[in-house]
């Protein structure tokens, strides 16, 4: 079925958590924003119109800001209300599984784009300009127009990739960041009085992800098919480093004796 070329005057957001609110904040100056969430949400002073799901589903562009685990059920609920030519965009932290779900569950008359904004409410608290977004166009004729809007209007760095290439990189980039942050949070309280600049940066990275919704960590570590191999390699190399330190400690003379 040929895709109908249409305007982008209305954007619907399904899922108005912290990230859905961030999307609304930056899109509201440019279009009418409708939103739906299962829980009552505070619009936080944003010009957002909360509607029922069928109304939001009729938007020109539909942003699915829901956990990966809820994506299939969300789409099945939306499906009877979708209009020909609607552009459906997900913003999940992984791409293989969401793209598969959207291909299988969405009707053939809608356009599909998989995205992963490589920022969140914490890292983008001062604006999104200059931040990166991974871009996986799936089908449709309007994907280029959306990408151009993100580049020219929101000033995002749009990185075109495939779902598999994205997940391979994110298994390292996000998988290790969240894993290390989880460990450091459990080690708290951490010293700060004599912290070095490098340690401050590690703490800043931890703070950027510590308040992410539990579903984000779950998606990064479990919904990404490449994450387990990266974790195993990381822990294996950490064991090697620890083993090397233990071996050196056994061979080296005691520090007190070495001082004479």
PDB file of C-alpha atoms in Angstrom:
ATOM      1  CA  UNK A   1       0.000   0.000   0.000  1.00  0.00           C
ATOM      2  CA  UNK A   2       1.467   3.443  -0.907  1.00  0.00           C
ATOM      3  CA  UNK A   3       2.086   5.724   2.043  1.00  0.00           C
ATOM      4  CA  UNK A   4       0.074   8.889   2.313  1.00  0.00           C
ATOM      5  CA  UNK A   5       2.183  12.039   2.584  1.00  0.00           C
ATOM      6  CA  UNK A   6       0.884  14.113   5.474  1.00  0.00           C
ATOM      7  CA  UNK A   7       1.787  16.970   7.778  1.00  0.00           C
ATOM      8  CA  UNK A   8       3.372  16.609  11.189  1.00  0.00           C
ATOM      9  CA  UNK A   9       1.051  19.043  12.958  1.00  0.00           C
ATOM     10  CA  UNK A  10       0.100  16.670  15.789  1.00  0.00           C
ATOM     11  CA  UNK A  11       2.393  14.407  17.811  1.00  0.00           C
ATOM     12  CA  UNK A  12       0.976  11.835  20.205  1.00  0.00           C
ATOM     13  CA  UNK A  13       3.035  10.476  23.083  1.00  0.00           C
ATOM     14  CA  UNK A  14       2.067   7.148  24.615  1.00  0.00           C
ATOM     15  CA  UNK A  15       3.753   6.908  28.001  1.00  0.00           C
ATOM     16  CA  UNK A  16       4.250  10.163  29.879  1.00  0.00           C
ATOM     17  CA  UNK A  17       7.012   9.220  32.273  1.00  0.00           C
ATOM     18  CA  UNK A  18      10.216  11.227  32.653  1.00  0.00           C
ATOM     19  CA  UNK A  19      11.286  10.618  29.063  1.00  0.00           C
ATOM     20  CA  UNK A  20       7.824  11.186  27.595  1.00  0.00           C
ATOM     21  CA  UNK A  21       7.767  14.542  29.390  1.00  0.00           C
ATOM     22  CA  UNK A  22      11.201  15.372  27.956  1.00  0.00           C
ATOM     23  CA  UNK A  23       9.934  14.628  24.433  1.00  0.00           C
ATOM     24  CA  UNK A  24       6.884  16.820  25.010  1.00  0.00           C
ATOM     25  CA  UNK A  25       8.980  19.709  26.321  1.00  0.00           C
ATOM     26  CA  UNK A  26      11.029  19.912  23.129  1.00  0.00           C
ATOM     27  CA  UNK A  27       8.225  19.210  20.642  1.00  0.00           C
ATOM     28  CA  UNK A  28       5.528  21.467  22.123  1.00  0.00           C
ATOM     29  CA  UNK A  29       6.977  24.688  20.613  1.00  0.00           C
ATOM     30  CA  UNK A  30       6.693  23.153  17.130  1.00  0.00           C
ATOM     31  CA  UNK A  31       3.428  21.190  17.068  1.00  0.00           C
ATOM     32  CA  UNK A  32       0.335  20.195  19.006  1.00  0.00           C
ATOM     33  CA  UNK A  33       1.221  17.510  21.546  1.00  0.00           C
ATOM     34  CA  UNK A  34      -1.277  14.931  22.808  1.00  0.00           C
ATOM     35  CA  UNK A  35      -0.415  12.406  25.501  1.00  0.00           C
ATOM     36  CA  UNK A  36      -1.743   9.253  27.123  1.00  0.00           C
ATOM     37  CA  UNK A  37      -0.531   7.385  30.179  1.00  0.00           C
ATOM     38  CA  UNK A  38      -2.104   4.646  32.256  1.00  0.00           C
ATOM     39  CA  UNK A  39      -1.287   6.621  35.411  1.00  0.00           C
ATOM     40  CA  UNK A  40      -2.461  10.194  36.083  1.00  0.00           C
ATOM     41  CA  UNK A  41       0.463  12.481  35.259  1.00  0.00           C
ATOM     42  CA  UNK A  42       1.380  16.063  36.004  1.00  0.00           C
ATOM     43  CA  UNK A  43       1.885  17.960  32.711  1.00  0.00           C
ATOM     44  CA  UNK A  44       4.641  19.908  34.518  1.00  0.00           C
ATOM     45  CA  UNK A  45       3.419  23.180  33.044  1.00  0.00           C
ATOM     46  CA  UNK A  46       3.827  21.921  29.484  1.00  0.00           C
ATOM     47  CA  UNK A  47       1.210  22.715  26.805  1.00  0.00           C
ATOM     48  CA  UNK A  48       0.251  19.044  26.534  1.00  0.00           C
ATOM     49  CA  UNK A  49      -3.307  17.790  26.057  1.00  0.00           C
ATOM     50  CA  UNK A  50      -4.016  14.515  27.855  1.00  0.00           C
ATOM     51  CA  UNK A  51      -6.485  12.397  25.872  1.00  0.00           C
ATOM     52  CA  UNK A  52      -7.806   8.886  25.684  1.00  0.00           C
ATOM     53  CA  UNK A  53      -5.760   6.353  23.744  1.00  0.00           C
ATOM     54  CA  UNK A  54      -7.915   6.321  20.558  1.00  0.00           C
ATOM     55  CA  UNK A  55      -7.540  10.098  20.226  1.00  0.00           C
ATOM     56  CA  UNK A  56      -3.777  10.014  20.728  1.00  0.00           C
ATOM     57  CA  UNK A  57      -3.515   7.139  18.221  1.00  0.00           C
ATOM     58  CA  UNK A  58      -4.913   9.379  15.478  1.00  0.00           C
ATOM     59  CA  UNK A  59      -1.934  11.770  15.695  1.00  0.00           C
ATOM     60  CA  UNK A  60       0.238  12.387  12.632  1.00  0.00           C
ATOM     61  CA  UNK A  61       3.291  11.122  14.516  1.00  0.00           C
ATOM     62  CA  UNK A  62       3.042   8.650  17.372  1.00  0.00           C
ATOM     63  CA  UNK A  63       5.911   8.313  19.871  1.00  0.00           C
ATOM     64  CA  UNK A  64       5.858   5.095  21.906  1.00  0.00           C
ATOM     65  CA  UNK A  65       7.660   5.973  25.148  1.00  0.00           C
ATOM     66  CA  UNK A  66       6.855   2.722  26.955  1.00  0.00           C
ATOM     67  CA  UNK A  67       9.103  -0.056  28.295  1.00  0.00           C
ATOM     68  CA  UNK A  68      10.155  -2.668  25.743  1.00  0.00           C
ATOM     69  CA  UNK A  69       8.306  -5.272  27.807  1.00  0.00           C
ATOM     70  CA  UNK A  70       5.036  -3.354  27.288  1.00  0.00           C
ATOM     71  CA  UNK A  71       5.523  -2.496  23.616  1.00  0.00           C
ATOM     72  CA  UNK A  72       3.656  -5.400  22.005  1.00  0.00           C
ATOM     73  CA  UNK A  73       0.571  -5.022  24.210  1.00  0.00           C
ATOM     74  CA  UNK A  74       0.592  -1.249  23.695  1.00  0.00           C
ATOM     75  CA  UNK A  75       0.645  -1.631  19.918  1.00  0.00           C
ATOM     76  CA  UNK A  76      -2.163  -4.189  19.966  1.00  0.00           C
ATOM     77  CA  UNK A  77      -4.301  -1.729  21.915  1.00  0.00           C
ATOM     78  CA  UNK A  78      -3.441   1.113  19.529  1.00  0.00           C
ATOM     79  CA  UNK A  79      -3.802  -0.863  16.305  1.00  0.00           C
ATOM     80  CA  UNK A  80      -7.579  -0.485  15.713  1.00  0.00           C
ATOM     81  CA  UNK A  81      -7.279   3.309  15.974  1.00  0.00           C
ATOM     82  CA  UNK A  82      -4.242   3.975  13.769  1.00  0.00           C
ATOM     83  CA  UNK A  83      -4.655   6.031  10.595  1.00  0.00           C
ATOM     84  CA  UNK A  84      -3.031   5.429   7.174  1.00  0.00           C
ATOM     85  CA  UNK A  85       0.283   7.245   6.944  1.00  0.00           C
ATOM     86  CA  UNK A  86       0.783   7.667  10.685  1.00  0.00           C
ATOM     87  CA  UNK A  87       4.476   7.625  11.585  1.00  0.00           C
ATOM     88  CA  UNK A  88       5.140   5.365  14.572  1.00  0.00           C
ATOM     89  CA  UNK A  89       8.403   5.913  16.443  1.00  0.00           C
ATOM     90  CA  UNK A  90       9.775   4.011  19.411  1.00  0.00           C
ATOM     91  CA  UNK A  91      12.444   5.412  21.737  1.00  0.00           C
ATOM     92  CA  UNK A  92      13.670   2.238  23.431  1.00  0.00           C
ATOM     93  CA  UNK A  93      17.207   1.571  24.648  1.00  0.00           C
ATOM     94  CA  UNK A  94      17.462  -1.523  22.445  1.00  0.00           C
ATOM     95  CA  UNK A  95      16.442  -1.858  18.828  1.00  0.00           C
ATOM     96  CA  UNK A  96      16.360  -5.463  17.610  1.00  0.00           C
ATOM     97  CA  UNK A  97      13.341  -6.497  19.675  1.00  0.00           C
ATOM     98  CA  UNK A  98      11.281  -3.268  19.344  1.00  0.00           C
ATOM     99  CA  UNK A  99      11.773  -3.184  15.569  1.00  0.00           C
ATOM    100  CA  UNK A 100      10.756  -6.840  15.303  1.00  0.00           C
ATOM    101  CA  UNK A 101       7.627  -6.157  17.367  1.00  0.00           C
ATOM    102  CA  UNK A 102       6.687  -3.088  15.333  1.00  0.00           C
ATOM    103  CA  UNK A 103       7.139  -4.943  12.028  1.00  0.00           C
ATOM    104  CA  UNK A 104       4.956  -7.803  13.209  1.00  0.00           C
ATOM    105  CA  UNK A 105       2.275  -5.929  15.138  1.00  0.00           C
ATOM    106  CA  UNK A 106       1.736  -2.650  13.286  1.00  0.00           C
ATOM    107  CA  UNK A 107      -0.574  -2.557  10.236  1.00  0.00           C
ATOM    108  CA  UNK A 108       1.094  -2.171   6.827  1.00  0.00           C
ATOM    109  CA  UNK A 109      -0.355   1.304   6.229  1.00  0.00           C
ATOM    110  CA  UNK A 110       1.709   3.029   8.947  1.00  0.00           C
ATOM    111  CA  UNK A 111       5.330   4.128   8.711  1.00  0.00           C
ATOM    112  CA  UNK A 112       7.871   2.866  11.239  1.00  0.00           C
ATOM    113  CA  UNK A 113      11.058   4.360  12.662  1.00  0.00           C
ATOM    114  CA  UNK A 114      13.143   2.824  15.427  1.00  0.00           C
ATOM    115  CA  UNK A 115      15.078   5.383  17.451  1.00  0.00           C
ATOM    116  CA  UNK A 116      17.183   5.543  20.576  1.00  0.00           C
ATOM    117  CA  UNK A 117      17.823   9.026  21.938  1.00  0.00           C
ATOM    118  CA  UNK A 118      21.308   8.734  23.446  1.00  0.00           C
ATOM    119  CA  UNK A 119      20.405  11.058  26.291  1.00  0.00           C
ATOM    120  CA  UNK A 120      17.863  11.278  29.059  1.00  0.00           C
ATOM    121  CA  UNK A 121      16.236  13.759  31.422  1.00  0.00           C
ATOM    122  CA  UNK A 122      19.449  14.118  33.437  1.00  0.00           C
ATOM    123  CA  UNK A 123      21.961  14.503  30.611  1.00  0.00           C
ATOM    124  CA  UNK A 124      19.587  16.741  28.600  1.00  0.00           C
ATOM    125  CA  UNK A 125      18.413  18.941  31.473  1.00  0.00           C
ATOM    126  CA  UNK A 126      20.040  21.952  29.767  1.00  0.00           C
ATOM    127  CA  UNK A 127      18.693  21.105  26.285  1.00  0.00           C
ATOM    128  CA  UNK A 128      18.998  18.450  23.587  1.00  0.00           C
ATOM    129  CA  UNK A 129      21.045  20.398  21.019  1.00  0.00           C
ATOM    130  CA  UNK A 130      24.255  18.542  20.240  1.00  0.00           C
ATOM    131  CA  UNK A 131      23.062  15.246  21.708  1.00  0.00           C
ATOM    132  CA  UNK A 132      22.929  12.089  19.598  1.00  0.00           C
ATOM    133  CA  UNK A 133      20.030   9.932  18.502  1.00  0.00           C
ATOM    134  CA  UNK A 134      20.340   6.491  16.890  1.00  0.00           C
ATOM    135  CA  UNK A 135      18.128   6.239  13.808  1.00  0.00           C
ATOM    136  CA  UNK A 136      16.779   2.987  12.342  1.00  0.00           C
ATOM    137  CA  UNK A 137      14.262   3.705   9.549  1.00  0.00           C
ATOM    138  CA  UNK A 138      12.120   0.622   8.968  1.00  0.00           C
ATOM    139  CA  UNK A 139       9.538   1.586   6.355  1.00  0.00           C
ATOM    140  CA  UNK A 140       7.809   4.621   4.904  1.00  0.00           C
ATOM    141  CA  UNK A 141       8.510   7.712   2.819  1.00  0.00           C
ATOM    142  CA  UNK A 142       8.600  10.312   5.598  1.00  0.00           C
ATOM    143  CA  UNK A 143      11.583   9.048   7.575  1.00  0.00           C
ATOM    144  CA  UNK A 144      13.912  11.547   5.890  1.00  0.00           C
ATOM    145  CA  UNK A 145      11.644  14.470   6.782  1.00  0.00           C
ATOM    146  CA  UNK A 146      11.597  13.439  10.433  1.00  0.00           C
ATOM    147  CA  UNK A 147      15.391  13.088  10.450  1.00  0.00           C
ATOM    148  CA  UNK A 148      15.733  16.546   8.893  1.00  0.00           C
ATOM    149  CA  UNK A 149      13.521  18.035  11.625  1.00  0.00           C
ATOM    150  CA  UNK A 150      15.657  16.453  14.318  1.00  0.00           C
ATOM    151  CA  UNK A 151      18.852  17.762  12.729  1.00  0.00           C
ATOM    152  CA  UNK A 152      17.786  21.260  11.707  1.00  0.00           C
ATOM    153  CA  UNK A 153      15.241  22.205  14.353  1.00  0.00           C
ATOM    154  CA  UNK A 154      16.248  20.248  17.458  1.00  0.00           C
ATOM    155  CA  UNK A 155      19.933  20.262  16.414  1.00  0.00           C
ATOM    156  CA  UNK A 156      20.417  16.596  17.216  1.00  0.00           C
ATOM    157  CA  UNK A 157      23.225  14.497  15.776  1.00  0.00           C
ATOM    158  CA  UNK A 158      21.246  11.821  13.894  1.00  0.00           C
ATOM    159  CA  UNK A 159      23.215   8.569  13.547  1.00  0.00           C
ATOM    160  CA  UNK A 160      21.751   6.167  10.995  1.00  0.00           C
ATOM    161  CA  UNK A 161      22.322   2.549  11.918  1.00  0.00           C
ATOM    162  CA  UNK A 162      20.724  -0.904  11.904  1.00  0.00           C
ATOM    163  CA  UNK A 163      19.051  -2.554  14.893  1.00  0.00           C
ATOM    164  CA  UNK A 164      21.809  -5.169  15.159  1.00  0.00           C
ATOM    165  CA  UNK A 165      24.674  -2.671  14.857  1.00  0.00           C
ATOM    166  CA  UNK A 166      22.974  -0.467  17.443  1.00  0.00           C
ATOM    167  CA  UNK A 167      22.533  -3.258  19.960  1.00  0.00           C
ATOM    168  CA  UNK A 168      26.128  -4.464  19.524  1.00  0.00           C
ATOM    169  CA  UNK A 169      27.482  -1.014  20.367  1.00  0.00           C
ATOM    170  CA  UNK A 170      24.997  -0.344  23.155  1.00  0.00           C
ATOM    171  CA  UNK A 171      25.862  -3.639  24.839  1.00  0.00           C
ATOM    172  CA  UNK A 172      29.217  -1.995  25.594  1.00  0.00           C
ATOM    173  CA  UNK A 173      28.320   1.706  25.773  1.00  0.00           C
ATOM    174  CA  UNK A 174      25.223   1.410  27.964  1.00  0.00           C
ATOM    175  CA  UNK A 175      25.588  -2.114  29.276  1.00  0.00           C
ATOM    176  CA  UNK A 176      28.905  -1.413  30.989  1.00  0.00           C
ATOM    177  CA  UNK A 177      27.912   2.087  32.130  1.00  0.00           C
ATOM    178  CA  UNK A 178      24.806   0.838  33.936  1.00  0.00           C
ATOM    179  CA  UNK A 179      26.590  -2.243  35.278  1.00  0.00           C
ATOM    180  CA  UNK A 180      29.445  -0.233  36.801  1.00  0.00           C
ATOM    181  CA  UNK A 181      27.001   2.372  38.111  1.00  0.00           C
ATOM    182  CA  UNK A 182      24.967  -0.342  39.854  1.00  0.00           C
ATOM    183  CA  UNK A 183      28.097  -1.584  41.637  1.00  0.00           C
ATOM    184  CA  UNK A 184      29.227   1.905  42.655  1.00  0.00           C
ATOM    185  CA  UNK A 185      25.796   2.785  44.044  1.00  0.00           C
ATOM    186  CA  UNK A 186      25.952  -0.330  46.219  1.00  0.00           C
ATOM    187  CA  UNK A 187      29.381   0.784  47.502  1.00  0.00           C
ATOM    188  CA  UNK A 188      28.030   4.099  48.758  1.00  0.00           C
ATOM    189  CA  UNK A 189      28.805   6.253  50.629  1.00  0.00           C
ATOM    190  CA  UNK A 190      31.804   6.986  48.425  1.00  0.00           C
ATOM    191  CA  UNK A 191      34.528   9.477  49.400  1.00  0.00           C
ATOM    192  CA  UNK A 192      34.388  12.935  47.838  1.00  0.00           C
ATOM    193  CA  UNK A 193      36.570  15.238  49.992  1.00  0.00           C
ATOM    194  CA  UNK A 194      39.756  14.386  48.090  1.00  0.00           C
ATOM    195  CA  UNK A 195      38.207  13.088  44.871  1.00  0.00           C
ATOM    196  CA  UNK A 196      40.279  13.406  41.712  1.00  0.00           C
ATOM    197  CA  UNK A 197      38.851  14.808  38.505  1.00  0.00           C
ATOM    198  CA  UNK A 198      38.712  11.313  36.994  1.00  0.00           C
ATOM    199  CA  UNK A 199      36.768  10.013  40.003  1.00  0.00           C
ATOM    200  CA  UNK A 200      34.400  12.996  39.798  1.00  0.00           C
ATOM    201  CA  UNK A 201      33.657  12.066  36.179  1.00  0.00           C
ATOM    202  CA  UNK A 202      32.900   8.487  37.200  1.00  0.00           C
ATOM    203  CA  UNK A 203      30.489   9.783  39.846  1.00  0.00           C
ATOM    204  CA  UNK A 204      28.862  12.101  37.307  1.00  0.00           C
ATOM    205  CA  UNK A 205      28.296   9.170  34.947  1.00  0.00           C
ATOM    206  CA  UNK A 206      26.772   7.206  37.817  1.00  0.00           C
ATOM    207  CA  UNK A 207      24.459  10.083  38.724  1.00  0.00           C
ATOM    208  CA  UNK A 208      23.244  10.334  35.117  1.00  0.00           C
ATOM    209  CA  UNK A 209      21.815   6.812  35.202  1.00  0.00           C
ATOM    210  CA  UNK A 210      21.069   6.109  38.868  1.00  0.00           C
ATOM    211  CA  UNK A 211      17.495   7.429  38.634  1.00  0.00           C
ATOM    212  CA  UNK A 212      16.602   5.737  35.341  1.00  0.00           C
ATOM    213  CA  UNK A 213      13.379   3.758  35.460  1.00  0.00           C
ATOM    214  CA  UNK A 214      13.908   0.058  36.312  1.00  0.00           C
ATOM    215  CA  UNK A 215      12.646  -0.868  32.854  1.00  0.00           C
ATOM    216  CA  UNK A 216      15.578   0.956  31.262  1.00  0.00           C
ATOM    217  CA  UNK A 217      18.167  -1.169  33.085  1.00  0.00           C
ATOM    218  CA  UNK A 218      16.147  -4.301  32.363  1.00  0.00           C
ATOM    219  CA  UNK A 219      16.047  -3.501  28.633  1.00  0.00           C
ATOM    220  CA  UNK A 220      19.740  -2.653  28.445  1.00  0.00           C
ATOM    221  CA  UNK A 221      20.932  -5.772  30.252  1.00  0.00           C
ATOM    222  CA  UNK A 222      18.298  -8.354  29.299  1.00  0.00           C
ATOM    223  CA  UNK A 223      16.482  -7.285  26.129  1.00  0.00           C
ATOM    224  CA  UNK A 224      19.747  -6.677  24.266  1.00  0.00           C
ATOM    225  CA  UNK A 225      20.880 -10.050  22.857  1.00  0.00           C
ATOM    226  CA  UNK A 226      24.529  -8.918  22.821  1.00  0.00           C
ATOM    227  CA  UNK A 227      24.676  -7.705  26.438  1.00  0.00           C
ATOM    228  CA  UNK A 228      25.314 -11.068  28.110  1.00  0.00           C
ATOM    229  CA  UNK A 229      28.494 -11.716  26.108  1.00  0.00           C
ATOM    230  CA  UNK A 230      29.822  -8.252  26.961  1.00  0.00           C
ATOM    231  CA  UNK A 231      29.082  -8.785  30.670  1.00  0.00           C
ATOM    232  CA  UNK A 232      30.825 -12.145  30.661  1.00  0.00           C
ATOM    233  CA  UNK A 233      33.903 -10.691  28.963  1.00  0.00           C
ATOM    234  CA  UNK A 234      33.980  -7.772  31.400  1.00  0.00           C
ATOM    235  CA  UNK A 235      33.807 -10.026  34.470  1.00  0.00           C
ATOM    236  CA  UNK A 236      36.358 -12.444  32.994  1.00  0.00           C
ATOM    237  CA  UNK A 237      38.822  -9.610  32.358  1.00  0.00           C
ATOM    238  CA  UNK A 238      38.153  -8.200  35.841  1.00  0.00           C
ATOM    239  CA  UNK A 239      39.018 -11.618  37.287  1.00  0.00           C
ATOM    240  CA  UNK A 240      42.223 -11.645  35.234  1.00  0.00           C
ATOM    241  CA  UNK A 241      43.207  -8.236  36.602  1.00  0.00           C
ATOM    242  CA  UNK A 242      42.449  -9.345  40.165  1.00  0.00           C
ATOM    243  CA  UNK A 243      44.409 -12.550  39.626  1.00  0.00           C
ATOM    244  CA  UNK A 244      47.397 -10.600  38.327  1.00  0.00           C
ATOM    245  CA  UNK A 245      47.321  -8.339  41.398  1.00  0.00           C
ATOM    246  CA  UNK A 246      47.129 -11.334  43.738  1.00  0.00           C
ATOM    247  CA  UNK A 247      50.033 -12.987  41.927  1.00  0.00           C
ATOM    248  CA  UNK A 248      52.166  -9.850  42.152  1.00  0.00           C
ATOM    249  CA  UNK A 249      51.363  -9.534  45.855  1.00  0.00           C
ATOM    250  CA  UNK A 250      52.605 -13.061  46.485  1.00  0.00           C
ATOM    251  CA  UNK A 251      55.887 -12.456  44.635  1.00  0.00           C
ATOM    252  CA  UNK A 252      56.647  -8.994  46.014  1.00  0.00           C
ATOM    253  CA  UNK A 253      58.415  -8.574  49.383  1.00  0.00           C
ATOM    254  CA  UNK A 254      56.392  -6.990  52.191  1.00  0.00           C
ATOM    255  CA  UNK A 255      56.339  -3.193  51.949  1.00  0.00           C
ATOM    256  CA  UNK A 256      58.009  -2.761  55.351  1.00  0.00           C
ATOM    257  CA  UNK A 257      60.900  -5.025  54.362  1.00  0.00           C
ATOM    258  CA  UNK A 258      61.235  -3.382  50.970  1.00  0.00           C
ATOM    259  CA  UNK A 259      61.813  -0.016  52.650  1.00  0.00           C
ATOM    260  CA  UNK A 260      65.226  -1.120  54.064  1.00  0.00           C
TER     261      UNK A 260
END
